[in-house]
Amino acid sequence: SCSTAAGVIELGHASARRFDGGDERLLALMADRAGLAVEHARAYEHELSTVEALQRSLLPDSLPRRERLQIAARYMPGGADVGGDWYDITPLPDGRLFICVGDVVGHGTPAVVTMGQLRHIIIGVAGLANTPGEILDQMDLHCRRIPGAIATTVWAGLVNPDRTELAYSSAGHPPALLTSAGRTTWLTGGLGPILGMQ
């Protein structure tokens, strides 16, 4: 078998002494354990960066543009918990905008895969439903059938730019924060159970 050096350990002693066979075995064991720790840390960092890249590839490349609306999004992964979060802003055929933010339980590649499925499903459902509550009811049925989707949380909103109206509903997700004319308000209404649990 072939091995690759993970690093170098240099040892010294304050006074002159000769290392015997027991010392050498102990030092070799310490070096082996340190090497394993370094390899595991590198593998973890690689997996984390791969999962984050996959997750970002499943999020929107760009956001729609609408008159009288400023639309922006910023995604910041939560460190070691990368995987299940998503957001989307999608124009609907009737002129409304569908906004959603969701979170799949878990992290890593399985959560990213489930997130990708749910993100595409909810966009399709939003085009057929009239209210955010109907969207989340349909998503609840899907979450019961998709492995890994149970206990997903979603905040869903429909914006009507012509009427400056926002209708929203939440399936166990933290509330959205509405900022208007220097005032902020937590949108705590429309709260329902998390998806896939009924």
Tab-separated table of C-alpha atoms in Angstrom:
chain	number	residue	atom	x	y	z
A	1	SER	CA	0.000	0.000	0.000
A	2	CYS	CA	1.082	3.598	-0.586
A	3	SER	CA	0.892	6.302	2.088
A	4	THR	CA	1.111	10.060	1.860
A	5	ALA	CA	2.767	12.262	4.461
A	6	ALA	CA	0.301	14.531	6.237
A	7	GLY	CA	2.986	16.567	7.962
A	8	VAL	CA	6.147	16.440	10.035
A	9	ILE	CA	6.553	16.219	13.802
A	10	GLU	CA	9.795	17.468	15.296
A	11	LEU	CA	10.628	16.624	18.910
A	12	GLY	CA	13.291	17.876	21.231
A	13	HIS	CA	14.269	17.377	24.845
A	14	ALA	CA	15.530	19.955	27.341
A	15	SER	CA	18.405	17.747	28.404
A	16	ALA	CA	20.589	15.232	26.592
A	17	ARG	CA	18.932	11.812	26.476
A	18	ARG	CA	18.626	8.890	24.111
A	19	PHE	CA	15.174	7.710	23.015
A	20	ASP	CA	14.731	3.981	23.542
A	21	GLY	CA	12.429	1.550	21.724
A	22	GLY	CA	9.476	2.313	24.021
A	23	ASP	CA	9.864	6.030	23.363
A	24	GLU	CA	9.976	5.435	19.629
A	25	ARG	CA	6.824	3.308	19.688
A	26	LEU	CA	4.981	5.931	21.754
A	27	LEU	CA	6.113	8.742	19.458
A	28	ALA	CA	5.143	6.750	16.356
A	29	LEU	CA	1.677	6.171	17.855
A	30	MET	CA	1.319	9.891	18.628
A	31	ALA	CA	2.375	10.805	15.085
A	32	ASP	CA	-0.077	8.267	13.648
A	33	ARG	CA	-2.974	9.705	15.688
A	34	ALA	CA	-2.032	13.272	14.749
A	35	GLY	CA	-1.882	12.276	11.082
A	36	LEU	CA	-5.342	10.697	11.278
A	37	ALA	CA	-6.733	13.852	12.892
A	38	VAL	CA	-5.262	16.010	10.110
A	39	GLU	CA	-6.662	13.687	7.409
A	40	HIS	CA	-10.128	13.720	8.990
A	41	ALA	CA	-10.090	17.517	9.247
A	42	ARG	CA	-9.100	17.846	5.588
A	43	ALA	CA	-11.769	15.361	4.492
A	44	TYR	CA	-14.404	17.230	6.528
A	45	GLU	CA	-13.425	20.582	5.001
A	46	HIS	CA	-13.578	19.064	1.514
A	47	GLU	CA	-17.023	17.547	2.141
A	48	LEU	CA	-18.306	20.809	3.595
A	49	SER	CA	-17.118	22.850	0.610
A	50	THR	CA	-18.586	20.279	-1.809
A	51	VAL	CA	-21.983	20.333	-0.074
A	52	GLU	CA	-21.999	24.143	-0.002
A	53	ALA	CA	-21.156	24.288	-3.726
A	54	LEU	CA	-23.961	21.808	-4.491
A	55	GLN	CA	-26.417	23.760	-2.375
A	56	ARG	CA	-25.514	27.054	-4.047
A	57	SER	CA	-25.955	25.428	-7.467
A	58	LEU	CA	-29.563	24.595	-6.547
A	59	LEU	CA	-30.406	28.132	-5.405
A	60	PRO	CA	-31.563	30.798	-7.898
A	61	ASP	CA	-28.900	32.172	-10.253
A	62	SER	CA	-30.723	35.483	-10.549
A	63	LEU	CA	-33.809	37.199	-9.184
A	64	PRO	CA	-36.713	38.639	-11.191
A	65	ARG	CA	-36.974	42.371	-11.895
A	66	ARG	CA	-40.184	44.268	-11.349
A	67	GLU	CA	-41.111	47.937	-11.544
A	68	ARG	CA	-41.673	49.550	-8.136
A	69	LEU	CA	-39.917	46.643	-6.390
A	70	GLN	CA	-36.356	46.202	-5.239
A	71	ILE	CA	-35.577	42.512	-4.995
A	72	ALA	CA	-32.393	41.195	-3.406
A	73	ALA	CA	-31.277	38.067	-1.586
A	74	ARG	CA	-28.214	37.073	0.369
A	75	TYR	CA	-27.545	33.528	1.447
A	76	MET	CA	-25.133	32.840	4.298
A	77	PRO	CA	-24.669	29.144	5.155
A	78	GLY	CA	-24.658	28.275	8.819
A	79	GLY	CA	-21.147	26.847	9.084
A	80	ALA	CA	-21.193	23.112	9.689
A	81	ASP	CA	-24.964	22.932	9.158
A	82	VAL	CA	-24.853	23.516	5.392
A	83	GLY	CA	-27.421	21.585	3.438
A	84	GLY	CA	-31.147	22.070	3.861
A	85	ASP	CA	-31.849	25.793	3.475
A	86	TRP	CA	-33.333	27.340	0.365
A	87	TYR	CA	-35.089	30.464	-0.888
A	88	ASP	CA	-36.776	31.512	-4.096
A	89	ILE	CA	-38.559	34.436	-5.716
A	90	THR	CA	-40.550	33.384	-8.771
A	91	PRO	CA	-42.842	35.376	-11.085
A	92	LEU	CA	-46.244	33.746	-11.600
A	93	PRO	CA	-48.341	33.949	-14.798
A	94	ASP	CA	-50.921	36.230	-13.121
A	95	GLY	CA	-48.289	38.891	-12.333
A	96	ARG	CA	-47.780	38.034	-8.680
A	97	LEU	CA	-44.421	37.080	-7.201
A	98	PHE	CA	-44.027	33.928	-5.165
A	99	ILE	CA	-41.515	34.180	-2.304
A	100	CYS	CA	-40.460	31.225	-0.209
A	101	VAL	CA	-37.838	30.369	2.379
A	102	GLY	CA	-37.490	26.810	3.624
A	103	ASP	CA	-35.368	24.450	5.648
A	104	VAL	CA	-35.049	20.666	5.455
A	105	VAL	CA	-34.064	18.823	8.632
A	106	GLY	CA	-30.475	17.605	8.595
A	107	HIS	CA	-27.363	18.674	6.766
A	108	GLY	CA	-24.903	17.429	4.209
A	109	THR	CA	-25.622	15.896	0.815
A	110	PRO	CA	-28.914	14.138	1.774
A	111	ALA	CA	-30.436	17.418	2.960
A	112	VAL	CA	-29.249	19.221	-0.193
A	113	VAL	CA	-30.841	16.578	-2.430
A	114	THR	CA	-34.154	16.796	-0.547
A	115	MET	CA	-33.996	20.585	-0.615
A	116	GLY	CA	-33.524	20.524	-4.392
A	117	GLN	CA	-36.597	18.328	-4.809
A	118	LEU	CA	-38.788	20.484	-2.593
A	119	ARG	CA	-37.649	23.742	-4.173
A	120	HIS	CA	-38.712	22.563	-7.630
A	121	ILE	CA	-41.985	21.090	-6.363
A	122	ILE	CA	-43.033	24.242	-4.503
A	123	ILE	CA	-42.455	26.434	-7.563
A	124	GLY	CA	-44.778	24.167	-9.562
A	125	VAL	CA	-47.376	24.109	-6.786
A	126	ALA	CA	-47.279	27.915	-6.442
A	127	GLY	CA	-48.315	28.337	-10.068
A	128	LEU	CA	-51.487	26.332	-9.453
A	129	ALA	CA	-52.558	27.574	-6.002
A	130	ASN	CA	-54.398	30.783	-5.101
A	131	THR	CA	-53.122	31.341	-1.571
A	132	PRO	CA	-49.950	30.624	0.429
A	133	GLY	CA	-51.997	28.339	2.678
A	134	GLU	CA	-53.004	26.213	-0.313
A	135	ILE	CA	-49.372	26.047	-1.416
A	136	LEU	CA	-48.273	24.756	1.998
A	137	ASP	CA	-51.169	22.266	2.143
A	138	GLN	CA	-49.979	20.772	-1.149
A	139	MET	CA	-46.370	20.775	0.032
A	140	ASP	CA	-47.416	18.916	3.171
A	141	LEU	CA	-48.695	16.043	1.012
A	142	HIS	CA	-45.418	15.933	-0.930
A	143	CYS	CA	-43.306	16.038	2.240
A	144	ARG	CA	-45.052	12.932	3.551
A	145	ARG	CA	-43.938	10.971	0.480
A	146	ILE	CA	-40.337	12.180	0.098
A	147	PRO	CA	-37.732	10.515	2.321
A	148	GLY	CA	-35.961	13.150	4.366
A	149	ALA	CA	-38.656	15.807	3.867
A	150	ILE	CA	-40.575	15.175	7.092
A	151	ALA	CA	-40.423	18.157	9.491
A	152	THR	CA	-39.523	20.657	6.753
A	153	THR	CA	-40.335	24.270	7.576
A	154	VAL	CA	-41.401	26.802	4.923
A	155	TRP	CA	-42.449	30.437	4.831
A	156	ALA	CA	-44.449	31.240	1.682
A	157	GLY	CA	-45.649	34.598	0.433
A	158	LEU	CA	-47.505	35.947	-2.606
A	159	VAL	CA	-46.812	39.559	-3.528
A	160	ASN	CA	-49.206	41.489	-5.747
A	161	PRO	CA	-47.136	44.468	-6.950
A	162	ASP	CA	-50.142	46.177	-8.570
A	163	ARG	CA	-52.047	46.302	-5.289
A	164	THR	CA	-48.978	46.411	-3.014
A	165	GLU	CA	-50.390	43.406	-1.172
A	166	LEU	CA	-48.619	40.533	0.544
A	167	ALA	CA	-50.375	37.322	1.559
A	168	TYR	CA	-48.297	34.821	3.498
A	169	SER	CA	-48.363	31.618	5.499
A	170	SER	CA	-45.784	29.732	7.529
A	171	ALA	CA	-45.341	26.022	8.193
A	172	GLY	CA	-43.328	26.218	11.403
A	173	HIS	CA	-40.710	28.546	9.901
A	174	PRO	CA	-39.354	31.613	11.727
A	175	PRO	CA	-41.406	34.688	10.837
A	176	ALA	CA	-40.411	37.137	8.130
A	177	LEU	CA	-39.488	40.702	9.025
A	178	LEU	CA	-41.331	43.469	7.164
A	179	THR	CA	-39.594	46.842	6.924
A	180	SER	CA	-41.593	49.858	5.779
A	181	ALA	CA	-40.961	53.587	6.235
A	182	GLY	CA	-38.353	52.966	8.909
A	183	ARG	CA	-40.575	50.622	10.932
A	184	THR	CA	-40.105	46.875	11.251
A	185	THR	CA	-42.752	44.287	12.033
A	186	TRP	CA	-42.476	40.536	12.525
A	187	LEU	CA	-45.044	38.755	10.338
A	188	THR	CA	-46.220	36.260	12.925
A	189	GLY	CA	-49.649	35.432	11.477
A	190	GLY	CA	-50.622	32.552	9.213
A	191	LEU	CA	-48.713	30.044	11.318
A	192	GLY	CA	-49.336	26.342	10.738
A	193	PRO	CA	-47.597	23.072	11.638
A	194	ILE	CA	-44.315	21.975	10.098
A	195	LEU	CA	-44.708	19.880	6.958
A	196	GLY	CA	-45.080	16.133	6.690
A	197	MET	CA	-46.022	15.515	10.317
A	198	GLN	CA	-49.826	15.276	10.267
